[in-house]
PDB file of C-alpha atoms in Angstrom:
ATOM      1  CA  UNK A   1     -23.266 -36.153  22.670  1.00  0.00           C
ATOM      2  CA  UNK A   2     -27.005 -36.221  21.010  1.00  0.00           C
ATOM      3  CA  UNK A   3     -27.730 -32.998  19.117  1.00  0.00           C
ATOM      4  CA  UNK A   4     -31.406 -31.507  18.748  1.00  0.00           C
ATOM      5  CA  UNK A   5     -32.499 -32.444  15.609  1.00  0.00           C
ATOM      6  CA  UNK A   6     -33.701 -28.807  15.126  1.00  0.00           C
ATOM      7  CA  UNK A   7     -30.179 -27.416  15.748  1.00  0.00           C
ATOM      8  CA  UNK A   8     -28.759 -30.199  13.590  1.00  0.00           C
ATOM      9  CA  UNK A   9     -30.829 -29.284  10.528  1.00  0.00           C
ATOM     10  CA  UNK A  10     -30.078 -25.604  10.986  1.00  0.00           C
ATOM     11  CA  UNK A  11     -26.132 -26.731  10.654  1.00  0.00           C
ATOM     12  CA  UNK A  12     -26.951 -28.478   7.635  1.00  0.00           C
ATOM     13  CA  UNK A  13     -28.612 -25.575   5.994  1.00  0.00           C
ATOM     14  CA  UNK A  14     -25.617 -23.267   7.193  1.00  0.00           C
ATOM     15  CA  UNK A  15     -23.301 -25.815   5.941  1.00  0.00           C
ATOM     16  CA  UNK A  16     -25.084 -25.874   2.532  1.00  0.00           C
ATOM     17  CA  UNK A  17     -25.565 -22.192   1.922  1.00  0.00           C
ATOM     18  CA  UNK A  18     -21.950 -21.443   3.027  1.00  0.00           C
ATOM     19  CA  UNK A  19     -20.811 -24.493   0.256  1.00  0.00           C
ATOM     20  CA  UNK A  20     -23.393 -23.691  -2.256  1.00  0.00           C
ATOM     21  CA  UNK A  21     -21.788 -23.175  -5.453  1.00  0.00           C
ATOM     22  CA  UNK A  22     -23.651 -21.916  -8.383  1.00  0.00           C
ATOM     23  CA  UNK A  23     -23.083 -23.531 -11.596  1.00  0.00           C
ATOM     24  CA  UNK A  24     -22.561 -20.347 -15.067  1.00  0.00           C
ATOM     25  CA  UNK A  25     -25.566 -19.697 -16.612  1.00  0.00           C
ATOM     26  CA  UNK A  26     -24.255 -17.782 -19.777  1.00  0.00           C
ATOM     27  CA  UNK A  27     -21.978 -15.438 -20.734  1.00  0.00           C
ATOM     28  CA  UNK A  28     -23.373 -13.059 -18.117  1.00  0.00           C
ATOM     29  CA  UNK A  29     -22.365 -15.154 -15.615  1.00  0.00           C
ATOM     30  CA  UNK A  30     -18.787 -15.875 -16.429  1.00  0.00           C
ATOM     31  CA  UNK A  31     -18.282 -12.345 -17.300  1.00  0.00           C
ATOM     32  CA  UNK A  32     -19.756 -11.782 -13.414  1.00  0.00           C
ATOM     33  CA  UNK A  33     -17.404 -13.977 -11.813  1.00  0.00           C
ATOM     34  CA  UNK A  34     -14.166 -13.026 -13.841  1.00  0.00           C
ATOM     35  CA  UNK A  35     -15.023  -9.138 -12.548  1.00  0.00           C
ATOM     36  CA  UNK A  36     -12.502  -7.751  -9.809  1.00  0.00           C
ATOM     37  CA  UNK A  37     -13.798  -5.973  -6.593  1.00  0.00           C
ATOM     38  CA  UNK A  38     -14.780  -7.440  -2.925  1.00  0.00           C
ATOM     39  CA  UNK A  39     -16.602 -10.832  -2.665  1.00  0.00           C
ATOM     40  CA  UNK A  40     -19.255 -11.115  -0.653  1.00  0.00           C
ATOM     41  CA  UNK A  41     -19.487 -15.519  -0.419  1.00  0.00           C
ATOM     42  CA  UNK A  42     -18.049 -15.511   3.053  1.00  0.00           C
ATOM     43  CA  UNK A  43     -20.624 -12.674   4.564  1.00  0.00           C
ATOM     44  CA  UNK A  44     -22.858 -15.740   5.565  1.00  0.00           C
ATOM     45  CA  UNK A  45     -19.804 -17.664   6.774  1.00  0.00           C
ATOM     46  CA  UNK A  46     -18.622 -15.222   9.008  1.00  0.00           C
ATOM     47  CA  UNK A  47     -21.754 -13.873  10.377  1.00  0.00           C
ATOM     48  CA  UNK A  48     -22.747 -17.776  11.676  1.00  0.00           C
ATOM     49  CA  UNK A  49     -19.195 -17.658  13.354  1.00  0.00           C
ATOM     50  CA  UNK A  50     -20.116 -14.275  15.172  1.00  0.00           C
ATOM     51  CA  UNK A  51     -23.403 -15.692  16.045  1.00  0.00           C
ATOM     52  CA  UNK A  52     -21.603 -18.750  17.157  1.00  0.00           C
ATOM     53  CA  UNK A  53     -19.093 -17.683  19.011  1.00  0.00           C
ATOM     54  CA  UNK A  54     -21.158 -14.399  20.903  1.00  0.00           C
ATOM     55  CA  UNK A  55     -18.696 -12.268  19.616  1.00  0.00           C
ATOM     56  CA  UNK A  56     -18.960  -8.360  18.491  1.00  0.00           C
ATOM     57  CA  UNK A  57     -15.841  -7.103  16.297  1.00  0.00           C
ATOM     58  CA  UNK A  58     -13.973  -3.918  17.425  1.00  0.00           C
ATOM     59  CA  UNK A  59     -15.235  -0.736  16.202  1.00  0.00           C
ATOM     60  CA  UNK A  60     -12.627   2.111  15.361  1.00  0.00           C
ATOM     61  CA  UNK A  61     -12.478   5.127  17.732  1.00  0.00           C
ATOM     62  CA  UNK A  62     -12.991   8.593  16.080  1.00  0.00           C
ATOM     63  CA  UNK A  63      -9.769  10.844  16.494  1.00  0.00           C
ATOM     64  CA  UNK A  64      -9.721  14.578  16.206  1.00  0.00           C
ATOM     65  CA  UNK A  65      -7.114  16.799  15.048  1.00  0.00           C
ATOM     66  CA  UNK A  66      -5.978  19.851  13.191  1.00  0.00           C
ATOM     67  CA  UNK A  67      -2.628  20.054  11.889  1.00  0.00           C
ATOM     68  CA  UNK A  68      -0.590  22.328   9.280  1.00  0.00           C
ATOM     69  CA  UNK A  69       2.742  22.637   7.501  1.00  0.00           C
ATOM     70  CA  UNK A  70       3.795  25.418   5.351  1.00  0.00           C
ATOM     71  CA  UNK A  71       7.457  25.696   3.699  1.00  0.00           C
ATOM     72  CA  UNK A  72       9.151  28.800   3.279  1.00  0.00           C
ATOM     73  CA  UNK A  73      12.068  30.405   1.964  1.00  0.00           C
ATOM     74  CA  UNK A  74      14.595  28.614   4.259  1.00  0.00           C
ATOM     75  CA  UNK A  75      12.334  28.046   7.079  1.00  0.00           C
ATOM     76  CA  UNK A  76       9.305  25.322   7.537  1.00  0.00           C
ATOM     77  CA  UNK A  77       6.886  26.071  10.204  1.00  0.00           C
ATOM     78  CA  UNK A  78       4.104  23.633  11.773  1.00  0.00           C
ATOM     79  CA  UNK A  79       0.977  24.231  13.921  1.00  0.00           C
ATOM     80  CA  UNK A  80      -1.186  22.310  15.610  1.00  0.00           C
ATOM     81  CA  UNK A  81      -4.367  22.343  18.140  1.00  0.00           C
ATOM     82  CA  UNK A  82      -4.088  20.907  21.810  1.00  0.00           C
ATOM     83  CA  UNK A  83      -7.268  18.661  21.965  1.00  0.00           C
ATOM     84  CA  UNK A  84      -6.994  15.052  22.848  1.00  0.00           C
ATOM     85  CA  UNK A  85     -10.761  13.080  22.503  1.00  0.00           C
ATOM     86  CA  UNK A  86     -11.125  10.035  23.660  1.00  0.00           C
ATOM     87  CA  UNK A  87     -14.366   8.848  21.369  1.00  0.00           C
ATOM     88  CA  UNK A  88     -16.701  11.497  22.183  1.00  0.00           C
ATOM     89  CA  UNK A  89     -15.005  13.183  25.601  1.00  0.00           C
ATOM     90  CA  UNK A  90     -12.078  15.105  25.582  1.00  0.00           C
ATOM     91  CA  UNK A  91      -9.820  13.499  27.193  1.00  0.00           C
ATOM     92  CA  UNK A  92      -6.788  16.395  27.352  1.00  0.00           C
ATOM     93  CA  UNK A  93      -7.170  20.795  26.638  1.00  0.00           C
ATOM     94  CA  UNK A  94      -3.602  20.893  26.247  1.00  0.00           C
ATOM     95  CA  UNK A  95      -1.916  18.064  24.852  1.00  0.00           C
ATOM     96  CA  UNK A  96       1.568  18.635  22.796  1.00  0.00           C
ATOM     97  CA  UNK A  97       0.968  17.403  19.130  1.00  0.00           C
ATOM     98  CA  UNK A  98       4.015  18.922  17.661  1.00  0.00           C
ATOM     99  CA  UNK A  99       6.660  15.960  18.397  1.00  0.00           C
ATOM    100  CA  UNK A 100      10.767  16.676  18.615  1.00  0.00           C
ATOM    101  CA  UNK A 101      12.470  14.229  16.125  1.00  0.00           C
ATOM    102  CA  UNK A 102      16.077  16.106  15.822  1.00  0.00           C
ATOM    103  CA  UNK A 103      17.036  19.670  16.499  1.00  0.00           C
ATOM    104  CA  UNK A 104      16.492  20.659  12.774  1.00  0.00           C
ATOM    105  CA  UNK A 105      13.760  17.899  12.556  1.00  0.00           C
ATOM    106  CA  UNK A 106       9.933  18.273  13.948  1.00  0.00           C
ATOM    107  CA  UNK A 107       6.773  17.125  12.972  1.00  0.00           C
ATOM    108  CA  UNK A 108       2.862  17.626  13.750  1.00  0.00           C
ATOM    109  CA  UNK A 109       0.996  14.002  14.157  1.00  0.00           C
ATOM    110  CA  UNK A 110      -2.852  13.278  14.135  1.00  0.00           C
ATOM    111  CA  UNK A 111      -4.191   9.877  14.817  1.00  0.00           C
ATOM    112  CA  UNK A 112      -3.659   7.637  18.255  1.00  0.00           C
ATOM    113  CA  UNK A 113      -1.872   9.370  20.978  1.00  0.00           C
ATOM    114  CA  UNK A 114       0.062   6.460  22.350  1.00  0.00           C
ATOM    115  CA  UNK A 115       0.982   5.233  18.511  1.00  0.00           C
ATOM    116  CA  UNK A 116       2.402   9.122  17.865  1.00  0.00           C
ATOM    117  CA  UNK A 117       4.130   9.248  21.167  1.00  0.00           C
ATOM    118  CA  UNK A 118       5.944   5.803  20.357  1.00  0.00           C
ATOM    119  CA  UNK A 119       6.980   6.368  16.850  1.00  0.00           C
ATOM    120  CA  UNK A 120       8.188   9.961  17.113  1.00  0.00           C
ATOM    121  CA  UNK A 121      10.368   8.748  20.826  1.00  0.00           C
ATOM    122  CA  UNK A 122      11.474   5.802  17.841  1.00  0.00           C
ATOM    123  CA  UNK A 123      12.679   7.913  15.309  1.00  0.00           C
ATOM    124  CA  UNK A 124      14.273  10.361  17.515  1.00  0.00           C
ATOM    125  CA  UNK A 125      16.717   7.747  19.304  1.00  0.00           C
ATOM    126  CA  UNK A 126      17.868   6.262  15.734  1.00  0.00           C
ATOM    127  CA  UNK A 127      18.078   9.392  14.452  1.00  0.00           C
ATOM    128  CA  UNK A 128      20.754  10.724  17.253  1.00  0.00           C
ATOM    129  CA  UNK A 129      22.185   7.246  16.853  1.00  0.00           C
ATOM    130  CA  UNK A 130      22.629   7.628  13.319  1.00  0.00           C
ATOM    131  CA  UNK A 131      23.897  11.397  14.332  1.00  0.00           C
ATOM    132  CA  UNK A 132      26.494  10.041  16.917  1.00  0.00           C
ATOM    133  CA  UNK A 133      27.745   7.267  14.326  1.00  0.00           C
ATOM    134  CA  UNK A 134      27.763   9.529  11.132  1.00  0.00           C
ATOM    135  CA  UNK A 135      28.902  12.586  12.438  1.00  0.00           C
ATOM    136  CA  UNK A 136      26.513  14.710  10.750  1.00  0.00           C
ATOM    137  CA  UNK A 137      23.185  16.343  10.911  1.00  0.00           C
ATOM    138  CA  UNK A 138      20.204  14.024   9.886  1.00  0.00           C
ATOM    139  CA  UNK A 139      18.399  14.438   6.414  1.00  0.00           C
ATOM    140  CA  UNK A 140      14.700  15.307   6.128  1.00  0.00           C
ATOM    141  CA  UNK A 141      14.753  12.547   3.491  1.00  0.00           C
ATOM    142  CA  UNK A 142      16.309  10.027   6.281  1.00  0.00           C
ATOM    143  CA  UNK A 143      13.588  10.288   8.663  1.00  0.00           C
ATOM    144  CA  UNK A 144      10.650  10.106   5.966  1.00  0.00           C
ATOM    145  CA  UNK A 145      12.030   7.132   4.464  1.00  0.00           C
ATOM    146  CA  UNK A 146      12.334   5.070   8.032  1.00  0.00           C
ATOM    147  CA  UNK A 147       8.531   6.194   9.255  1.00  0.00           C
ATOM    148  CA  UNK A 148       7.259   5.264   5.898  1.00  0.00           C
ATOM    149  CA  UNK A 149       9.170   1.890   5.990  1.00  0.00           C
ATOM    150  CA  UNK A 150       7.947   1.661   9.247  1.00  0.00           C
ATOM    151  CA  UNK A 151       4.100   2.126   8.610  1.00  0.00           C
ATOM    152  CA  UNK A 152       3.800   0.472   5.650  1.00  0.00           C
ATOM    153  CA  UNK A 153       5.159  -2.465   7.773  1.00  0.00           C
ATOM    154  CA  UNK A 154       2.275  -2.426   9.946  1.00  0.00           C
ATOM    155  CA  UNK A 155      -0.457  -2.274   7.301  1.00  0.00           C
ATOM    156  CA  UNK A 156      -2.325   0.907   8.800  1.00  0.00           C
ATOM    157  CA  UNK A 157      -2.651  -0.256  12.293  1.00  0.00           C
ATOM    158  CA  UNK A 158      -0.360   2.595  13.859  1.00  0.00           C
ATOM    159  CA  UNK A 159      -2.101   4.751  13.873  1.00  0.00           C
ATOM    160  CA  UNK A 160       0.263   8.017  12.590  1.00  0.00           C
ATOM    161  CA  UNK A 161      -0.362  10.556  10.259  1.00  0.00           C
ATOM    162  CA  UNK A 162       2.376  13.266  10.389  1.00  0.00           C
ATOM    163  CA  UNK A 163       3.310  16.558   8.751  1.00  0.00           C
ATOM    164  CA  UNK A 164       6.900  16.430   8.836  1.00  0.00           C
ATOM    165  CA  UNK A 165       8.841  19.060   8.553  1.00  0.00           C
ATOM    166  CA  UNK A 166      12.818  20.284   8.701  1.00  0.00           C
ATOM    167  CA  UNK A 167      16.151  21.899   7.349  1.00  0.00           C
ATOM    168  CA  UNK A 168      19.351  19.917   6.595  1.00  0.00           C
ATOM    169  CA  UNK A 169      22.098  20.957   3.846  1.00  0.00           C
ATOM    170  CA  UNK A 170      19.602  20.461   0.790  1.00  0.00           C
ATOM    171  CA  UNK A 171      17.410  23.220   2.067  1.00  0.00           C
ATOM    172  CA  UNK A 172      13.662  23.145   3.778  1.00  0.00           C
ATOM    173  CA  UNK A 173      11.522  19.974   3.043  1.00  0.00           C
ATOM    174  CA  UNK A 174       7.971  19.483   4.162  1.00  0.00           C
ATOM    175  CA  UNK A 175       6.530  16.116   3.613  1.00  0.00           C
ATOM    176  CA  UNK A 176       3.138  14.803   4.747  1.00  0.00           C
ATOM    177  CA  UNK A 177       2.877  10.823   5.783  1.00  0.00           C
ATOM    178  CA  UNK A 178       0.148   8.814   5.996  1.00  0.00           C
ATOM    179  CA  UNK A 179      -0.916   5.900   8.224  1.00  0.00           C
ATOM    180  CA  UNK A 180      -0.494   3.413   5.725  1.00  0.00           C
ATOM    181  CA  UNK A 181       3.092   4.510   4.907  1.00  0.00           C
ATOM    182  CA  UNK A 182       2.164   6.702   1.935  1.00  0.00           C
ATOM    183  CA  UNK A 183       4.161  10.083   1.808  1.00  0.00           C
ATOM    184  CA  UNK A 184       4.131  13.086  -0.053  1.00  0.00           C
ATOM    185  CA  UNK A 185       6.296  16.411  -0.279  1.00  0.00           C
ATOM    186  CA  UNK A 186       4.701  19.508  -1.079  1.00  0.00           C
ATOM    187  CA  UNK A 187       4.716  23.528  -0.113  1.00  0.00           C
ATOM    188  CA  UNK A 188       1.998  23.484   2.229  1.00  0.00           C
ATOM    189  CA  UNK A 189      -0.610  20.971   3.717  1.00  0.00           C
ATOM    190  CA  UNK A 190      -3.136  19.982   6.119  1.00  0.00           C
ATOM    191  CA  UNK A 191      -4.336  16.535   8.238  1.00  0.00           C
ATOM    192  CA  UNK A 192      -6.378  15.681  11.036  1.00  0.00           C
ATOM    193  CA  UNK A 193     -10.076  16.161  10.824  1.00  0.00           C
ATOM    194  CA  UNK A 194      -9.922  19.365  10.579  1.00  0.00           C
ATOM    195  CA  UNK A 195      -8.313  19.540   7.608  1.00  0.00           C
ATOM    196  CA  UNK A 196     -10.435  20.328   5.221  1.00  0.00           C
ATOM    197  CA  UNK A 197     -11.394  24.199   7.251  1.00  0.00           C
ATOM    198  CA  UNK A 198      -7.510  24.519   7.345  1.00  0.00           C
ATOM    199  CA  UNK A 199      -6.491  23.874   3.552  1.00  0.00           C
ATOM    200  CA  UNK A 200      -9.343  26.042   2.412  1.00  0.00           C
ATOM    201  CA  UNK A 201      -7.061  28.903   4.733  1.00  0.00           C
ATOM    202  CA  UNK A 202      -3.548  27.332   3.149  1.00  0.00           C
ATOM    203  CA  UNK A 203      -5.037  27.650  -0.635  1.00  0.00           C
ATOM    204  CA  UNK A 204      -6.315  31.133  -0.809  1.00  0.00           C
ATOM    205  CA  UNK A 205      -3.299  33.013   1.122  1.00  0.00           C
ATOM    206  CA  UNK A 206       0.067  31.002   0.813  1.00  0.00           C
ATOM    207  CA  UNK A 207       2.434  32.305  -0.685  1.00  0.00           C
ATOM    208  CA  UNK A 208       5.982  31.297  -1.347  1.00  0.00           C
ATOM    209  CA  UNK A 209       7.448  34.669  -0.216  1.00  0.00           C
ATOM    210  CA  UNK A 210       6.042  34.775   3.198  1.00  0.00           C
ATOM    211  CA  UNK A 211       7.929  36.185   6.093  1.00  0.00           C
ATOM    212  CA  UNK A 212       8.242  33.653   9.078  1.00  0.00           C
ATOM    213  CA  UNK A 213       6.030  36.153  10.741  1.00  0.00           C
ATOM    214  CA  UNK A 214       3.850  36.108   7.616  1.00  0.00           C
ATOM    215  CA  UNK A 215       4.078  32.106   8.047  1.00  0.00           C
ATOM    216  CA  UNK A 216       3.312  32.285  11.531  1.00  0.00           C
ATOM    217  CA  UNK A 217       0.240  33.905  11.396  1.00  0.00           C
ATOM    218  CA  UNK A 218      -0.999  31.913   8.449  1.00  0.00           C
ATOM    219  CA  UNK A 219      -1.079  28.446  10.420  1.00  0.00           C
ATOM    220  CA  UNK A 220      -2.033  30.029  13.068  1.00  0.00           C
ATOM    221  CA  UNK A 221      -5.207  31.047  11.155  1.00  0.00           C
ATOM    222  CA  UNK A 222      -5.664  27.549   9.432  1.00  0.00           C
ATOM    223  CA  UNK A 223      -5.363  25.737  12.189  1.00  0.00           C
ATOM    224  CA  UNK A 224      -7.911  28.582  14.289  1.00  0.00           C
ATOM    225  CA  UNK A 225     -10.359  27.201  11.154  1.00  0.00           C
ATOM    226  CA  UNK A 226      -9.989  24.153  12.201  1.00  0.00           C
ATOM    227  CA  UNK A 227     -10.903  24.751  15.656  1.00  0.00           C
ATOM    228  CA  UNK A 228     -13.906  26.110  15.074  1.00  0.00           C
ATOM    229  CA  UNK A 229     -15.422  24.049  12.405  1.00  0.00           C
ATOM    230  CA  UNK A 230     -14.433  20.597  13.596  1.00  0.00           C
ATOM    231  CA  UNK A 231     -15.552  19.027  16.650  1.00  0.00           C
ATOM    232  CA  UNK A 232     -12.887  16.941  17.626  1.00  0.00           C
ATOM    233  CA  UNK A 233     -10.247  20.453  17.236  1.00  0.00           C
ATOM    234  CA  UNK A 234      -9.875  22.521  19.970  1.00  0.00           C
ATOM    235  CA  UNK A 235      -8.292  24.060  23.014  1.00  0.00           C
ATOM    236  CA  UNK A 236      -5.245  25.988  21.870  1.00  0.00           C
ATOM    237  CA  UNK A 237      -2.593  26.808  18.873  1.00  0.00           C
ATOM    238  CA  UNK A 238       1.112  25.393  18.891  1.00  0.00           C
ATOM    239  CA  UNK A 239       3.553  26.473  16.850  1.00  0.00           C
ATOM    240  CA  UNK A 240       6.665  25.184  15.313  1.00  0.00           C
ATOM    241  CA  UNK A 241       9.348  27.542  13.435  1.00  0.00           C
ATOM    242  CA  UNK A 242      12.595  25.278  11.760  1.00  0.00           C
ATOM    243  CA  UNK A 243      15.697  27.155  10.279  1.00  0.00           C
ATOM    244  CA  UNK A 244      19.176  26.300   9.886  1.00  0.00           C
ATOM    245  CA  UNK A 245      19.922  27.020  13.200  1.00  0.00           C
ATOM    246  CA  UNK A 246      17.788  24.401  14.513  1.00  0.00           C
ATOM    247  CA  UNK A 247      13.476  24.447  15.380  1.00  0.00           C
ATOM    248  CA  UNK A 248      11.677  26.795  18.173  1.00  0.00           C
ATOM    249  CA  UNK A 249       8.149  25.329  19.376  1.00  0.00           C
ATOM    250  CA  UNK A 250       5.880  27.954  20.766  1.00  0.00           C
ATOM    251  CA  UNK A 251       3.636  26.001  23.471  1.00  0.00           C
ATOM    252  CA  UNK A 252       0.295  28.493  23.651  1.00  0.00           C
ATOM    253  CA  UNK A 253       1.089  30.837  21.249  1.00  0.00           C
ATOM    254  CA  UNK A 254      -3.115  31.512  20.758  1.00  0.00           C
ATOM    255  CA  UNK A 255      -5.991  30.334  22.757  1.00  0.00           C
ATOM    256  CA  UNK A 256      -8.678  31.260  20.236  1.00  0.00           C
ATOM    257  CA  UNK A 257     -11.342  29.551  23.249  1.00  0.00           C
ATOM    258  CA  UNK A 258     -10.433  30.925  26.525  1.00  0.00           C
ATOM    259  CA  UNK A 259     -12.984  30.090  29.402  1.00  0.00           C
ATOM    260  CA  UNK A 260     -15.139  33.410  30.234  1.00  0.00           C
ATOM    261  CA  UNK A 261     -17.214  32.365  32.813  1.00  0.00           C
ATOM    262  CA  UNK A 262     -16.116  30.491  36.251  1.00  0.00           C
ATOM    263  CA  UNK A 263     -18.632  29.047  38.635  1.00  0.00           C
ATOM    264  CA  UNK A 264     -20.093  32.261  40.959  1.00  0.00           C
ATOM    265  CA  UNK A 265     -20.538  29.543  44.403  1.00  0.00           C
ATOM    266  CA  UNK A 266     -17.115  28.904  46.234  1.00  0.00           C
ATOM    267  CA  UNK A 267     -16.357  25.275  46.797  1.00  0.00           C
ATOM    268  CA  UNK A 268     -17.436  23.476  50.331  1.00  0.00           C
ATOM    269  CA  UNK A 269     -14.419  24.215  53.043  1.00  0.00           C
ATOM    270  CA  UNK A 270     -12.683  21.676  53.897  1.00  0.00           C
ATOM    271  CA  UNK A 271     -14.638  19.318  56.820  1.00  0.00           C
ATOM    272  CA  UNK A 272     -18.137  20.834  56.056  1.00  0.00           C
ATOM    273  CA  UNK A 273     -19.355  16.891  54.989  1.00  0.00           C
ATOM    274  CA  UNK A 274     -20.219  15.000  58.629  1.00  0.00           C
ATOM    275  CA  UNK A 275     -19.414  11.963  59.025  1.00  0.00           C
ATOM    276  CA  UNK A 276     -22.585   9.708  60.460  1.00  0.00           C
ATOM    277  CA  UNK A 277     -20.531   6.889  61.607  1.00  0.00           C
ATOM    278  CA  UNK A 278     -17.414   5.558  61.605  1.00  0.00           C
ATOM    279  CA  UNK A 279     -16.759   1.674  61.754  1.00  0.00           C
ATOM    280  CA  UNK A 280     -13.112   0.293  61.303  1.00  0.00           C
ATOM    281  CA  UNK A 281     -12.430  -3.111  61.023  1.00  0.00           C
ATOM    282  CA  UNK A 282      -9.320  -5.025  62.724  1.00  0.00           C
ATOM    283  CA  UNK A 283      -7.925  -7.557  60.559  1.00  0.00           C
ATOM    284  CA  UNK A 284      -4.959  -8.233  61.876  1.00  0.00           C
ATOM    285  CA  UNK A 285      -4.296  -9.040  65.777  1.00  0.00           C
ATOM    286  CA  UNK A 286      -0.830  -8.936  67.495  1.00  0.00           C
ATOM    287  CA  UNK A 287      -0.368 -11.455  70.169  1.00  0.00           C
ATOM    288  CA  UNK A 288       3.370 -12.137  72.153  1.00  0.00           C
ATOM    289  CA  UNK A 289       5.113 -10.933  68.674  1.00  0.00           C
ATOM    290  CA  UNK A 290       2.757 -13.472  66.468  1.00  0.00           C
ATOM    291  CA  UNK A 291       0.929 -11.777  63.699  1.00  0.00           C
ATOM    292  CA  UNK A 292      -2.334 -13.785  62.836  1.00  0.00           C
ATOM    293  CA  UNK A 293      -5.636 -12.685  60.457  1.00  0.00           C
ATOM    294  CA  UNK A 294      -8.833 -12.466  61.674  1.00  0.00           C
ATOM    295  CA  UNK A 295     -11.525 -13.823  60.356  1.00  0.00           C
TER     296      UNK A 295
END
């Protein structure tokens, strides 16, 4: 095989500026290449390999959400909007976000669908395992420890961040988890995208005496923030209330965005489309019992 000798010498200069090492100067220098941070020497490297290769990486899809948690006297309660996006569409009005883990066990997840769907379905078979081996009711602690074991194991890449909430013998717990397998526990917080609308509601009007009806209304109102200042947040308000007893969801409990106008023409009865010809085509002819193909 003969190269051009154009192509050649542009592999040469590649091959030099992706080997090129440059020799200290002074102190500058060595204090420059002891400093921490990102390096950039194999930017040149890798964009010859794209260029190479005719290859474009994988961009990450926007997700939308609003989700909530607030903890209560001896109750935890979770909301959550109903609108799936798929980049810019929206894929689903009335998607469940608020996932069943155990009876006294639920939590609200933002980030990819099929990831959420997966993980929570996970965690509730080993948690009813663990149930049926034990004896006793899963801990909040139990579940939060396997997800984040779980995440962290993956590096980011499932996509799941989840307010977790639930009741077990040491009382309510509300925890929030992150993708990366980061968790925190604390009275009240928000995720998804439209987070930020819904913790500006959480801050000025929790409180730690609220009623569950109190509670109720307050997520209800965070995550109604969230619908309306966020793009990807919509559709309309699910609710979660946990006690002792075990957790109620309550699918719909506000559409905030109902549709007020419906198209004034009635659709085309049934038939009203002619048909200018019709042409079928016989691939397959019987003869004495034999079945051969056309064509």
């Amino acid at each position: 095989q003969v190269l051009d000798p154009s192509k050649k010498s542009q592999q040469i200069r590649w091959r030099a500026a992706m080997v090129e090492v440059r020799e200290p100067q002074d102190y500058l220098d060595v204090l420059q290449q002891q400093r921490g941070g990102f390096a950039f020497d194999n930017c040149n490297r890798n964009a010859y390999l794209a260029k190479q290769a005719g290859t474009k990486a994988p961009t990450a899809m926007k997700s939308g959400t609003t989700i909530c948690g607030v903890q209560l006297k001896d109750a935890v309660i979770l909301a959550a909007d109903t609108r799936a996006t798929e980049g810019p569409m929206v894929a689903d009005k009335n998607c469940e976000k608020l996932h069943y883990i155990a009876d006294n066990i639920f939590c609200a997840g933002a980030g990819t669908a099929a990831d959420l769907e997966h993980t929570t379905q996970l965690m509730e078979s080993q948690m009813e395992l663990m149930r049926l081996a034990t004896g006793t009711q899963p801990r909040v602690c139990t579940v939060v420890r396997r997800l984040s074991t779980t995440l962290f194991k993956y590096q980011g890449y499932v996509g799941c961040a989840l307010v977790l909430g639930g009741v077990d013998v040491n009382g309510p717990h509300l925890y929030q988890i992150y993708p990366h397998g980061s968790t925190d526990m604390l009275p009240f917080t928000t995720m998804g995208s439209g987070s930020l609308a819904a913790m500006a509601i959480l801050e000025s009007e929790y409180r730690e005496d609220l009623t569950i009806e109190e509670g109720k209304a307050l997520v209800a109102k965070a995550i109604r923030a969230g619908i309306f200042n966020d793009l990807g947040s919509g559709g309309n308000i699910d609710v979660c209330v946990i006690t002792k007893e075990g957790g109620t969801i309550f699918r719909n409990m506000e559409k905030p965005c109902p549709r007020k106008f419906k198209a004034a023409y009635k659709p085309f009865p049934k038939g009203a489309t002619p048909i200018l010809k019709e042409h079928i085509l016989k691939l397959v002819t019987i003869e004495s019992g034999d079945v051969t193909m056309s064509g």
